[in-house]
Short mmCIF file of N, CA and C in Angstrom, two decimals:
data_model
loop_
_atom_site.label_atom_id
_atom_site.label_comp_id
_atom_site.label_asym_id
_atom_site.label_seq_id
_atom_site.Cartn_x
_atom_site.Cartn_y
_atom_site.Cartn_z
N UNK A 1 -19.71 10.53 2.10
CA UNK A 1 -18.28 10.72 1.95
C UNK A 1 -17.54 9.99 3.06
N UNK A 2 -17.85 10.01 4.37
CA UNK A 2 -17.50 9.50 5.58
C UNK A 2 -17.45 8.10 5.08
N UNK A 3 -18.50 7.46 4.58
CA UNK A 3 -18.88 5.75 4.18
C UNK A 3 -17.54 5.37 2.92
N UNK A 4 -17.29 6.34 2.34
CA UNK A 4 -16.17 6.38 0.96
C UNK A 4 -15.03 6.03 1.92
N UNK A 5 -14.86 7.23 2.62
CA UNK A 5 -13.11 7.13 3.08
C UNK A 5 -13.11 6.08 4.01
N UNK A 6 -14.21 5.86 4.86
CA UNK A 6 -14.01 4.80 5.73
C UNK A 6 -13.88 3.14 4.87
N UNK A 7 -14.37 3.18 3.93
CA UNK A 7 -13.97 1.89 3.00
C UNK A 7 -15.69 1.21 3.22
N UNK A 8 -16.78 1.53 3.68
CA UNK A 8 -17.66 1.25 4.15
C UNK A 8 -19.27 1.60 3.21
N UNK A 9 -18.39 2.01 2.01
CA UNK A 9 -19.71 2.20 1.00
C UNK A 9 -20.19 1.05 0.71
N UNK A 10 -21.29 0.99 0.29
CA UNK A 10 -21.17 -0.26 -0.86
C UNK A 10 -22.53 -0.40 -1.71
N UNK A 11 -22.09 -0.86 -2.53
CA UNK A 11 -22.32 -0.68 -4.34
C UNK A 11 -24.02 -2.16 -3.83
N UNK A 12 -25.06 -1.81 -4.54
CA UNK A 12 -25.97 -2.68 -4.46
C UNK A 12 -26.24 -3.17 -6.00
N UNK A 13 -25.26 -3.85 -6.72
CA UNK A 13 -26.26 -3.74 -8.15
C UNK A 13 -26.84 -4.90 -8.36
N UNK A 14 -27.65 -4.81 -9.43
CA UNK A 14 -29.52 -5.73 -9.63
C UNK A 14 -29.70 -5.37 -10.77
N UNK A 15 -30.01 -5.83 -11.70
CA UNK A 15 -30.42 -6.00 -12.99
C UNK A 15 -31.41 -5.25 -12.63
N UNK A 16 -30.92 -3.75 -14.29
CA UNK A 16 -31.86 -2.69 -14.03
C UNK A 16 -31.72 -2.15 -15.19
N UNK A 17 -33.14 -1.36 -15.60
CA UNK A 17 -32.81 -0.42 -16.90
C UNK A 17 -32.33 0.93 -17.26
N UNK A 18 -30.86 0.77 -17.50
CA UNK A 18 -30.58 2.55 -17.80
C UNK A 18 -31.14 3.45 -18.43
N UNK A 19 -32.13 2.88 -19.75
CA UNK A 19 -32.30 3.94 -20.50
C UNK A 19 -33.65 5.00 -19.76
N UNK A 20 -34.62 3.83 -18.61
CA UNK A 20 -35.40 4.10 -17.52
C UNK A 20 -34.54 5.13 -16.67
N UNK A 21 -33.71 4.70 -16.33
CA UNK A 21 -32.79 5.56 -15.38
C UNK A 21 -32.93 7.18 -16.21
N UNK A 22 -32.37 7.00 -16.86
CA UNK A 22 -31.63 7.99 -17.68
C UNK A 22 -32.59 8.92 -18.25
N UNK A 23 -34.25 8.34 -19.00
CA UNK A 23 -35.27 9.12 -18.80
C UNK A 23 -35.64 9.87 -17.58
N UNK A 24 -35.78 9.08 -16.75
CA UNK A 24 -36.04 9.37 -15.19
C UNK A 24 -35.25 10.83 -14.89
N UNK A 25 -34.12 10.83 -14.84
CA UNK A 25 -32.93 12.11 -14.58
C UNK A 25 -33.21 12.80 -15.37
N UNK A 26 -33.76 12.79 -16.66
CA UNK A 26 -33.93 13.63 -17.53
C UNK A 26 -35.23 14.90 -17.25
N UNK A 27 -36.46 13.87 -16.78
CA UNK A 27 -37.59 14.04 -16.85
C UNK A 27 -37.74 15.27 -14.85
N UNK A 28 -36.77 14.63 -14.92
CA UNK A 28 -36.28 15.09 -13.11
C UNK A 28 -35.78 16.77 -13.43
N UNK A 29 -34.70 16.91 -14.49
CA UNK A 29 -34.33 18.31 -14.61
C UNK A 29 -34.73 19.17 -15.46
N UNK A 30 -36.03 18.38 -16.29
CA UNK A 30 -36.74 19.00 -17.07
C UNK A 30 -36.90 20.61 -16.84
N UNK A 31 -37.47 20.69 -16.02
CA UNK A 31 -37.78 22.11 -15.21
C UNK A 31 -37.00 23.20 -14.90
N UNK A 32 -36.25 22.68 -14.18
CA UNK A 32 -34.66 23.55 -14.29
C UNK A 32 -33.85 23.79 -15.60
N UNK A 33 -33.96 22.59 -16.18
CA UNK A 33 -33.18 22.89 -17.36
C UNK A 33 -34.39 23.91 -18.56
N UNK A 34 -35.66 23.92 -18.86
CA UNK A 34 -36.50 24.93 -19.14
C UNK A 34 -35.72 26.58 -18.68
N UNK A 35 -36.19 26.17 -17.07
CA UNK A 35 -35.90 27.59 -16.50
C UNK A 35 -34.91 28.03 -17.18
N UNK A 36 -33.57 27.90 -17.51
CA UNK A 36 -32.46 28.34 -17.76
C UNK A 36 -32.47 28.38 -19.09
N UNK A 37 -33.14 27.92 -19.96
CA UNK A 37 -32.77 27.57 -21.22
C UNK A 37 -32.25 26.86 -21.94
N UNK A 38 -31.99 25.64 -21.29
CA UNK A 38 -30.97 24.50 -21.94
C UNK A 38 -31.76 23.28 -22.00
N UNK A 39 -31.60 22.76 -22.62
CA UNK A 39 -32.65 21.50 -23.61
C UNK A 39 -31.23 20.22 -23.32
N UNK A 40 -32.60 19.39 -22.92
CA UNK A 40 -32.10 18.32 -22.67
C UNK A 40 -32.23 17.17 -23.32
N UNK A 41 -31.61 16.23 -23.30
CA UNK A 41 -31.59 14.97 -24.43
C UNK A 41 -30.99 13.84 -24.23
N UNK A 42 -31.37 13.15 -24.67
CA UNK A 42 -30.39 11.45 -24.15
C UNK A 42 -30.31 10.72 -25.52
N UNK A 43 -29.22 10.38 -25.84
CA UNK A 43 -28.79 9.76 -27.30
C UNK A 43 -28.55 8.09 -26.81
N UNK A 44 -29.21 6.79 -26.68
CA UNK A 44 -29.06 5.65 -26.88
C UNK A 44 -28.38 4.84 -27.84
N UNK A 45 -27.25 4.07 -27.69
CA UNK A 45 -26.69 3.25 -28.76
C UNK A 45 -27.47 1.84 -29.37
N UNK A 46 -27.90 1.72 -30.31
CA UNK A 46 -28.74 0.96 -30.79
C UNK A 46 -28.62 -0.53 -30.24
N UNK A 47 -27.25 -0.72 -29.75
CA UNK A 47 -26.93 -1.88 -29.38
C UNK A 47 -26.95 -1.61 -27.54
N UNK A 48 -27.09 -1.21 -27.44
CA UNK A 48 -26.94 -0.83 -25.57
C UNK A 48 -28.58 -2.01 -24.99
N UNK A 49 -27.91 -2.78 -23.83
CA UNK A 49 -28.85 -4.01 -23.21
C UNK A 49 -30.07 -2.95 -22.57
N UNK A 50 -31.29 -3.89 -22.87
CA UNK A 50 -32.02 -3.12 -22.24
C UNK A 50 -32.09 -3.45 -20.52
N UNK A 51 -31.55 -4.17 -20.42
CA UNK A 51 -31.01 -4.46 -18.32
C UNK A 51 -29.53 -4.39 -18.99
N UNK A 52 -28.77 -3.71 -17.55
CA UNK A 52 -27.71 -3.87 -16.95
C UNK A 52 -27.45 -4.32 -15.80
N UNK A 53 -26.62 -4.65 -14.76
CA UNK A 53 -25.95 -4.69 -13.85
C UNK A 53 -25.45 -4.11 -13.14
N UNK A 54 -26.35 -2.56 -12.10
CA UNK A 54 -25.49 -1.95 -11.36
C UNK A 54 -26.47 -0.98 -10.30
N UNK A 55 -26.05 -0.63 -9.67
CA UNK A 55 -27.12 -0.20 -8.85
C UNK A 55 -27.52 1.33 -9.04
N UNK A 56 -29.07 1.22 -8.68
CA UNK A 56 -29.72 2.16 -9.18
C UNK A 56 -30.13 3.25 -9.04
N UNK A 57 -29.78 3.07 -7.77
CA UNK A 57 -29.58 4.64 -6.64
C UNK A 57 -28.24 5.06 -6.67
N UNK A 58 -27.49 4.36 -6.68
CA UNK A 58 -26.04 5.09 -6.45
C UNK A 58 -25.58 5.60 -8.46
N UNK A 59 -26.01 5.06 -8.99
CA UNK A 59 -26.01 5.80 -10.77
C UNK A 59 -26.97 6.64 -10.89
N UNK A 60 -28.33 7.02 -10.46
CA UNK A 60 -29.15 7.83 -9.98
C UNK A 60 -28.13 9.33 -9.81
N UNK A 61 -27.74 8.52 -8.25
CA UNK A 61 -26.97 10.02 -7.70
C UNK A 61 -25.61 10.49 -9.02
N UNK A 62 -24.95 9.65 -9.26
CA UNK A 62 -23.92 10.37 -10.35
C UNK A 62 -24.60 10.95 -11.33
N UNK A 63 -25.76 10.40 -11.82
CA UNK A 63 -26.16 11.66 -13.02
C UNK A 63 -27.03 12.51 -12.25
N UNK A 64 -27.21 12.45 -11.20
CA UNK A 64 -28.12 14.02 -10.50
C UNK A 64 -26.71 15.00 -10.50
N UNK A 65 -25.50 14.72 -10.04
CA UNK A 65 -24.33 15.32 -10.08
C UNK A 65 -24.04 15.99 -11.52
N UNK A 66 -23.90 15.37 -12.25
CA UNK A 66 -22.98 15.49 -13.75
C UNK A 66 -24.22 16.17 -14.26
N UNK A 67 -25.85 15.46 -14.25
CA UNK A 67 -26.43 16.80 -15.05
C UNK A 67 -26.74 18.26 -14.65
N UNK A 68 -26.34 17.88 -13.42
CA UNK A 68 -27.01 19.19 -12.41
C UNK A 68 -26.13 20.82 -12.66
N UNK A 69 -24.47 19.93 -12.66
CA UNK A 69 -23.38 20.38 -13.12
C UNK A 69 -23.36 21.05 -14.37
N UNK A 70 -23.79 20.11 -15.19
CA UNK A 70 -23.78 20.22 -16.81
C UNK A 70 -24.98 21.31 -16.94
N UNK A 71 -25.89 21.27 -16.80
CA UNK A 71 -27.26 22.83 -16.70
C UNK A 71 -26.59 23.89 -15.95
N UNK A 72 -26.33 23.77 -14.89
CA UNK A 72 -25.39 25.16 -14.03
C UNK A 72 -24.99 25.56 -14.76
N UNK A 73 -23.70 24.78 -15.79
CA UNK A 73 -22.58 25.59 -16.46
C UNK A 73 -22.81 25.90 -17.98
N UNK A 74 -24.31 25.72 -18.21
CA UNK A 74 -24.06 25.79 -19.94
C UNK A 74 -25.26 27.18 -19.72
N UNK A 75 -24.85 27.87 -20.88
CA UNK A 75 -25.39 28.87 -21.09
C UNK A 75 -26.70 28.88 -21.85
N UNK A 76 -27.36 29.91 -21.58
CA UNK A 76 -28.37 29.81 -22.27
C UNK A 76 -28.90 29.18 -23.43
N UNK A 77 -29.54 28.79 -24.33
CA UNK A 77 -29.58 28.05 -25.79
C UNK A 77 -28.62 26.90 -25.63
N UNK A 78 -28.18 26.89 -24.70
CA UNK A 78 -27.28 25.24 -24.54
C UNK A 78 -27.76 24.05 -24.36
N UNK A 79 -26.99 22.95 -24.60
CA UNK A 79 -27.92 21.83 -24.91
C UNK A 79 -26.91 20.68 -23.93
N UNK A 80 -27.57 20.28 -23.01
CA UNK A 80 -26.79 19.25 -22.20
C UNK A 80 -27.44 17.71 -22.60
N UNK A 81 -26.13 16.86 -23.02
CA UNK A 81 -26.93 15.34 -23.34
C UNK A 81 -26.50 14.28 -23.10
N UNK A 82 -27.34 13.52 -22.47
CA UNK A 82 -26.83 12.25 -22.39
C UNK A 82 -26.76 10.90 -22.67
N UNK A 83 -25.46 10.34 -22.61
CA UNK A 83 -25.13 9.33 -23.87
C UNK A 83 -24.96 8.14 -22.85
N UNK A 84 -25.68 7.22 -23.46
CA UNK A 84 -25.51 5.96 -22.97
C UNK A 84 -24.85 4.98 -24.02
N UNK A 85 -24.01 3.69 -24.27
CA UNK A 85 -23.58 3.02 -25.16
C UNK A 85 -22.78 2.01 -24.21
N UNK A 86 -22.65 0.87 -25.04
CA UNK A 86 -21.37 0.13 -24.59
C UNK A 86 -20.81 -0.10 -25.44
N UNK A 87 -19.24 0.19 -24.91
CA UNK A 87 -17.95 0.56 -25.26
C UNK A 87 -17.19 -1.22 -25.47
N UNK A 88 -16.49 -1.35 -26.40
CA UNK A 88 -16.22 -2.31 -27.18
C UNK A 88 -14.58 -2.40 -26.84
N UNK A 89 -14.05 -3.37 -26.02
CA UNK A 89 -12.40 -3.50 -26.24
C UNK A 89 -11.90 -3.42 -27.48
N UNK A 90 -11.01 -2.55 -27.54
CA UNK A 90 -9.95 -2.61 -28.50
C UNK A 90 -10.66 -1.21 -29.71
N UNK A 91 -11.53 -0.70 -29.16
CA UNK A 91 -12.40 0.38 -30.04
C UNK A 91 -12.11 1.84 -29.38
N UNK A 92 -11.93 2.92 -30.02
CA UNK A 92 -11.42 3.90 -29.70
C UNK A 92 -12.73 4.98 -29.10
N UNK A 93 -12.77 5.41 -27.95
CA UNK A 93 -14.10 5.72 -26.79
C UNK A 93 -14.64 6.42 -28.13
N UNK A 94 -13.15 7.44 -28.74
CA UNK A 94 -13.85 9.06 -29.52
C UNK A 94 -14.84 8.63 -30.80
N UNK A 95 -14.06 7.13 -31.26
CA UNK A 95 -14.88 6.59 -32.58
C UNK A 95 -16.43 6.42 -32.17
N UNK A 96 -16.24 5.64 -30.99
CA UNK A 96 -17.85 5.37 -30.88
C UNK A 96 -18.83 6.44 -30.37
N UNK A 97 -18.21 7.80 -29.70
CA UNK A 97 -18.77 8.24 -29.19
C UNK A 97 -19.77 9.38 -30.62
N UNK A 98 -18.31 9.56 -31.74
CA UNK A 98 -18.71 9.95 -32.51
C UNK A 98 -19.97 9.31 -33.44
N UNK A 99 -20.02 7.77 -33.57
CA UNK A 99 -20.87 7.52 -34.10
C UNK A 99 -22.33 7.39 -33.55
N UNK A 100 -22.22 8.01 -32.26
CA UNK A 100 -23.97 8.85 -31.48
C UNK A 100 -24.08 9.77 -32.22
N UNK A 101 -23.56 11.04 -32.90
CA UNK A 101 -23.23 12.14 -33.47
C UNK A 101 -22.96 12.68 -32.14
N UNK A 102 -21.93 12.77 -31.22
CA UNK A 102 -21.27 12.96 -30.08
C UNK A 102 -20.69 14.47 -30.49
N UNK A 103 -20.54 15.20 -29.05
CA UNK A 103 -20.26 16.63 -29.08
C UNK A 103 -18.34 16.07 -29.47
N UNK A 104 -18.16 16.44 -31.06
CA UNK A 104 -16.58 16.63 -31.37
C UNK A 104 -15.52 17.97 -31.07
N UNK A 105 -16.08 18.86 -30.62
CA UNK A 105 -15.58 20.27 -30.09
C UNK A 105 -14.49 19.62 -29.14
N UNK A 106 -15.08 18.62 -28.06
CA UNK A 106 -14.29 18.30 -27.11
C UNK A 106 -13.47 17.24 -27.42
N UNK A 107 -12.27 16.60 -26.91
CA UNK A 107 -11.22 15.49 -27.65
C UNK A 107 -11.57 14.99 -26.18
N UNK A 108 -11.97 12.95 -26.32
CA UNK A 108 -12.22 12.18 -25.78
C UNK A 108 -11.15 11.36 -25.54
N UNK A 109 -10.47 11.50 -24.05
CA UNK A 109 -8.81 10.63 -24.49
C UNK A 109 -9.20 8.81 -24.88
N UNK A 110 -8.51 8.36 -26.23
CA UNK A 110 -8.76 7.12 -26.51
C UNK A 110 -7.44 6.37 -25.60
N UNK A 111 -6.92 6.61 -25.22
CA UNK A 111 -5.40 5.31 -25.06
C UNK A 111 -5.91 5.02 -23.45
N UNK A 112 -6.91 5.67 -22.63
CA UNK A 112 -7.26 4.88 -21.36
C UNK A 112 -8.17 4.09 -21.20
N UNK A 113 -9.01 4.12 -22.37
CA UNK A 113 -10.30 2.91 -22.71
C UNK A 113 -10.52 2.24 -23.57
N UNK A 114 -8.97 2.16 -24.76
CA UNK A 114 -9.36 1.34 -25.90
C UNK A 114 -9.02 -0.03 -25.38
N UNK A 115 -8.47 -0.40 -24.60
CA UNK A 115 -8.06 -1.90 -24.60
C UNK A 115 -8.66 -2.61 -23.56
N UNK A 116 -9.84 -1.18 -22.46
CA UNK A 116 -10.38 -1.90 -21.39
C UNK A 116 -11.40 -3.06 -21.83
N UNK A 117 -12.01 -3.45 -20.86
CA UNK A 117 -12.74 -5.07 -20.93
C UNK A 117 -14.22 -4.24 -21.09
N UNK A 118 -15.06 -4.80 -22.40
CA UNK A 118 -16.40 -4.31 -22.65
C UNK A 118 -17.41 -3.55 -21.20
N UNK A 119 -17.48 -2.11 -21.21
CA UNK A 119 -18.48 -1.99 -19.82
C UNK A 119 -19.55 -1.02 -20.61
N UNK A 120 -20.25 -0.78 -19.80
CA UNK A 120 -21.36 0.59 -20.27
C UNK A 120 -20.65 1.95 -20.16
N UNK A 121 -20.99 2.32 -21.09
CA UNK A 121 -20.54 3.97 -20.48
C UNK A 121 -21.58 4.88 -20.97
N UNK A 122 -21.55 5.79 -19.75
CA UNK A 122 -22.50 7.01 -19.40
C UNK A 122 -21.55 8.42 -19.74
N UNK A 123 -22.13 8.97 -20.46
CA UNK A 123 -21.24 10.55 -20.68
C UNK A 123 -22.55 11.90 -20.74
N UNK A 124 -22.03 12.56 -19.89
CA UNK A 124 -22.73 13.82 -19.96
C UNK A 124 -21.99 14.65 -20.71
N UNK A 125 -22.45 15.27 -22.14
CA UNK A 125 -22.16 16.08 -22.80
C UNK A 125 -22.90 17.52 -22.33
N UNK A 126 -22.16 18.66 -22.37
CA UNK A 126 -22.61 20.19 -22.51
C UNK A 126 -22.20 20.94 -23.58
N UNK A 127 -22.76 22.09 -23.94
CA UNK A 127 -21.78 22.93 -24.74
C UNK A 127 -21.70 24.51 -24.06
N UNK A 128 -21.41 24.09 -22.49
CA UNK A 128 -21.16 25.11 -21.74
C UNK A 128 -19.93 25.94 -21.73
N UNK A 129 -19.46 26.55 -20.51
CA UNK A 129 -18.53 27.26 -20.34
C UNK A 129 -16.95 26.47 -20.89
N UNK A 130 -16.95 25.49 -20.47
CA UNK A 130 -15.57 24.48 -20.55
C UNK A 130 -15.06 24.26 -19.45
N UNK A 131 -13.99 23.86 -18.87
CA UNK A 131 -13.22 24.13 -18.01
C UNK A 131 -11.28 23.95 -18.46
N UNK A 132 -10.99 24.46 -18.02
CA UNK A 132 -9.41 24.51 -17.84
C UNK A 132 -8.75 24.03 -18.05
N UNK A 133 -7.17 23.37 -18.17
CA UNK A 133 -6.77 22.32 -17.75
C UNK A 133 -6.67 22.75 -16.51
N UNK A 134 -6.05 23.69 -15.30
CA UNK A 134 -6.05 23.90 -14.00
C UNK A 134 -7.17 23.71 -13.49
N UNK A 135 -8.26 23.91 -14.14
CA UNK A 135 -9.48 23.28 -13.55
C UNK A 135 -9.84 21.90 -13.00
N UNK A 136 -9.56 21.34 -14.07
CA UNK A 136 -9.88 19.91 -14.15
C UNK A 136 -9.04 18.94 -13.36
N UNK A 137 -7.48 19.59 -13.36
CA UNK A 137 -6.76 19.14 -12.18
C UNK A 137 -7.38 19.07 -10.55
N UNK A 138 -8.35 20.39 -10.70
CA UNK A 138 -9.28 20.08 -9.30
C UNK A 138 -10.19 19.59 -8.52
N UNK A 139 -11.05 19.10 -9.90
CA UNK A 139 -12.01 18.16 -10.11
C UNK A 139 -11.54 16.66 -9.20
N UNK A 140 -12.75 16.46 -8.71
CA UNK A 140 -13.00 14.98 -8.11
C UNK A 140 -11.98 14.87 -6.46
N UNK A 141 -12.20 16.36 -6.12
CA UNK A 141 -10.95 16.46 -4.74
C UNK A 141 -12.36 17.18 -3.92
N UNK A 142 -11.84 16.90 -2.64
CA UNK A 142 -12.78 17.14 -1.75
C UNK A 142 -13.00 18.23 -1.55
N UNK A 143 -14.07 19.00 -1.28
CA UNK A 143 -14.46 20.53 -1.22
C UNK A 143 -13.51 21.40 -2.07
N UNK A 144 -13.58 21.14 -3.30
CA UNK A 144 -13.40 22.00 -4.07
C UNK A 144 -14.31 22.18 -5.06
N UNK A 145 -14.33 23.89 -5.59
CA UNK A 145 -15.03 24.36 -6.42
C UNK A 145 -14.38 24.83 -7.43
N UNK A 146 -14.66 24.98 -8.90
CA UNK A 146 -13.83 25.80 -9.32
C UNK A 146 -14.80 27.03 -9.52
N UNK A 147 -13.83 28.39 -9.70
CA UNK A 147 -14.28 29.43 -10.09
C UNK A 147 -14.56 30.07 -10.99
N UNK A 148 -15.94 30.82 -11.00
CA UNK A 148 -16.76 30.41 -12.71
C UNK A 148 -17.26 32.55 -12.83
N UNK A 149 -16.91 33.07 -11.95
CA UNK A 149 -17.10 34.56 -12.12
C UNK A 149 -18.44 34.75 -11.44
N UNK A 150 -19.06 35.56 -12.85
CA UNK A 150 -20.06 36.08 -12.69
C UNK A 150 -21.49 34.94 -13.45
N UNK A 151 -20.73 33.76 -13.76
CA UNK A 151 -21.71 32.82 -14.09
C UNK A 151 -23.26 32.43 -13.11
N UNK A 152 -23.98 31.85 -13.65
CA UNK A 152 -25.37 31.79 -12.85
C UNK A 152 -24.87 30.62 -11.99
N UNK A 153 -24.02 29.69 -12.01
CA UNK A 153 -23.69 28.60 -11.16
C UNK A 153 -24.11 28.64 -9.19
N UNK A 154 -24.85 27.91 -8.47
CA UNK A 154 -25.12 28.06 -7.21
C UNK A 154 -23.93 27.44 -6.64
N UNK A 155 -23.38 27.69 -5.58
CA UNK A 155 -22.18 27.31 -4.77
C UNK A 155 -22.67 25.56 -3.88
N UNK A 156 -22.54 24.85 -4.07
CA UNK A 156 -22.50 23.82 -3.57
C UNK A 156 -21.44 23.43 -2.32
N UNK A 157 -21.43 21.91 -1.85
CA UNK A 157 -20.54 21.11 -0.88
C UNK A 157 -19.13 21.28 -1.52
N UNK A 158 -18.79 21.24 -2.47
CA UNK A 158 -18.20 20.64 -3.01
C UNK A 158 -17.81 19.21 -3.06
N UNK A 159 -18.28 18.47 -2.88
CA UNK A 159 -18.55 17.01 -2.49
C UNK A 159 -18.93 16.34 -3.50
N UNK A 160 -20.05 16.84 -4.49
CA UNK A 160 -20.26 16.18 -5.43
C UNK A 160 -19.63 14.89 -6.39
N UNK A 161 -18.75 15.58 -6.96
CA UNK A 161 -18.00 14.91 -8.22
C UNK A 161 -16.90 13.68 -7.08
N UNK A 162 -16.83 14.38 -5.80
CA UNK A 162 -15.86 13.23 -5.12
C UNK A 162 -16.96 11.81 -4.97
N UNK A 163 -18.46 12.18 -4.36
CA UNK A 163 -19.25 11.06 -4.27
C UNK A 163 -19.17 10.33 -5.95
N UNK A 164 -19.55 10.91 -6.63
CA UNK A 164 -19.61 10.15 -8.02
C UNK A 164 -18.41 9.36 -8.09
N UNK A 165 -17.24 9.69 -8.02
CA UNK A 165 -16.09 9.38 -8.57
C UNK A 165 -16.41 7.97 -7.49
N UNK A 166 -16.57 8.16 -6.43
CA UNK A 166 -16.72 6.85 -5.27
C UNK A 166 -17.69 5.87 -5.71
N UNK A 167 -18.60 6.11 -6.13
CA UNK A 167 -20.01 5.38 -6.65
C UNK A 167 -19.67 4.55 -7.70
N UNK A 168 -19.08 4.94 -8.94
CA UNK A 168 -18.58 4.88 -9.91
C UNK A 168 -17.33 3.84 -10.05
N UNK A 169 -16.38 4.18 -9.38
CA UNK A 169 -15.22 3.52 -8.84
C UNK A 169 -15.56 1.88 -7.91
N UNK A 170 -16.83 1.99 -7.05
CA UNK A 170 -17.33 0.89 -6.61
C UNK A 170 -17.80 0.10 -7.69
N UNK A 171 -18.42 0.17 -8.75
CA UNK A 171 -18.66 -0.06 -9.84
C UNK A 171 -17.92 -1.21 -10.34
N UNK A 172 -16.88 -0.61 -10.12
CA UNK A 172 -15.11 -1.54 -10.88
C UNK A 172 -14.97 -0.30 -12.39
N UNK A 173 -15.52 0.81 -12.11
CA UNK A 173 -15.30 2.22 -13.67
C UNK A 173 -14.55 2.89 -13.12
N UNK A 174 -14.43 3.87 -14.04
CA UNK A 174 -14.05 4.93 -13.84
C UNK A 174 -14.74 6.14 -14.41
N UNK A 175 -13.79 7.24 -13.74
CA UNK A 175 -15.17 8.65 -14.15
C UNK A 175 -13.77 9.81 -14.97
N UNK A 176 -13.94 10.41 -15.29
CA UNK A 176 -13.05 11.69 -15.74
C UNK A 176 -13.69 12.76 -17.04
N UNK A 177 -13.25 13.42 -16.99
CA UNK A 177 -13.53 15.01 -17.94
C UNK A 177 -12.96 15.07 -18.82
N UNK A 178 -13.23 15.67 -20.24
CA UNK A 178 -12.92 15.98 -20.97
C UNK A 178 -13.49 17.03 -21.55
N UNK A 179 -12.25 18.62 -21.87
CA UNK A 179 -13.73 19.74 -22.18
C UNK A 179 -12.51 20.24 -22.29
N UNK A 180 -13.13 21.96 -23.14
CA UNK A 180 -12.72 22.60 -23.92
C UNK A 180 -13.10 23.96 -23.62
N UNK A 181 -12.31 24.92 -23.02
CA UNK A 181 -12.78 26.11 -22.51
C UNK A 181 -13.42 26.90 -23.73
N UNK A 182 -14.52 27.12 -23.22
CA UNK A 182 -15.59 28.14 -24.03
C UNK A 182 -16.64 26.75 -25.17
N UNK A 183 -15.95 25.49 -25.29
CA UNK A 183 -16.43 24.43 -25.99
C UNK A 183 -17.25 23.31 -25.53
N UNK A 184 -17.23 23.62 -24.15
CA UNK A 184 -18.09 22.72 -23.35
C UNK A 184 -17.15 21.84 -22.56
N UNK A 185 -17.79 20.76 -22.28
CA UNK A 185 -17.20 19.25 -21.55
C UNK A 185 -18.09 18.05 -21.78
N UNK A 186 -17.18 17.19 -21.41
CA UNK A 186 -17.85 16.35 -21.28
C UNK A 186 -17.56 14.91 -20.10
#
């Protein structure tokens, strides 16, 4: 976080394989996600490169964040998944996301990524708790948590979602939420 604010991060990327990645994280929370009851999954777009361009430790750490997040908050028999694809200028995120058979409970805003320039995108789907809109306003701010009751969730830095958002953002992306209280997120 210190390396973020100081302007002193920096992004290493190298032609690498996400869907490797993305097994990898999977195969990583296997266990935890057992323990709890939530089944895990990764949905590939038929057209998605098998190398990308980005580094592999620092996308590593954002999905140790987002799935780690995504198992905490989904309830039992819940199913956390993740979607890899690339996203097409001038194509609407929700169309394509839908044609993964993408979690539709939640509304995917289209008017901030239909006209961006072709990138990959990574989405962690849940069909957990949800969050808020006051929630989500809190998201990606430094030591904050939001408050989840009597949920099984462990109390963290709150640091998380701010490193991702930094990782991510080095990238030349962006990161944000979309979710539906009691309908999940994504």
């Amino acid at each position: 976080l210190a390396k973020l604010e100081a302007g002193k991060f920096e992004i290493h990327k190298e032609p690498a394989n996400i869907k490797d990645l993305i097994k990898n994280r999977i195969d990583f929370f296997d266990l935890y996600a057992k323990d709890v009851k939530v089944k895990l999954s990764s949905v590939f777009d038929k057209e998605l490169p098998e190398i990308a361009n980005f580094d592999p430790l620092g996308i590593k750490q954002v999905l140790n964040n987002l799935i780690s997040n995504a198992v905490k908050f989904t309830r039992n028999g819940g199913i956390v998944s993740i979607y890899a694809f690339m996203h097409k200028a001038g194509v609407k995120l929700s169309d394509q996301f839908k044609a993964l058979s993408g979690n539709t409970s939640v509304h995917l805003p289209d008017d901030d990524l239909k006209n961006a320039f072709p990138s990959l995108v990574l989405a962690v789907s849940d069909t957990g708790i949800g969050i808020s809109k006051e929630g989500i306003s809190q998201l990606f701010n430094k030591f904050s948590q939001l408050e989840v009751g009597a949920f099984r969730a462990k109390k963290g830095t709150g640091l998380g979602l701010v490193i991702a958002k930094g990782i991510v953002e080095g990238h030349g992306g962006g990161i944000g939420v979309a979710s539906k209280e009691g309908g999940g997120s994504i």
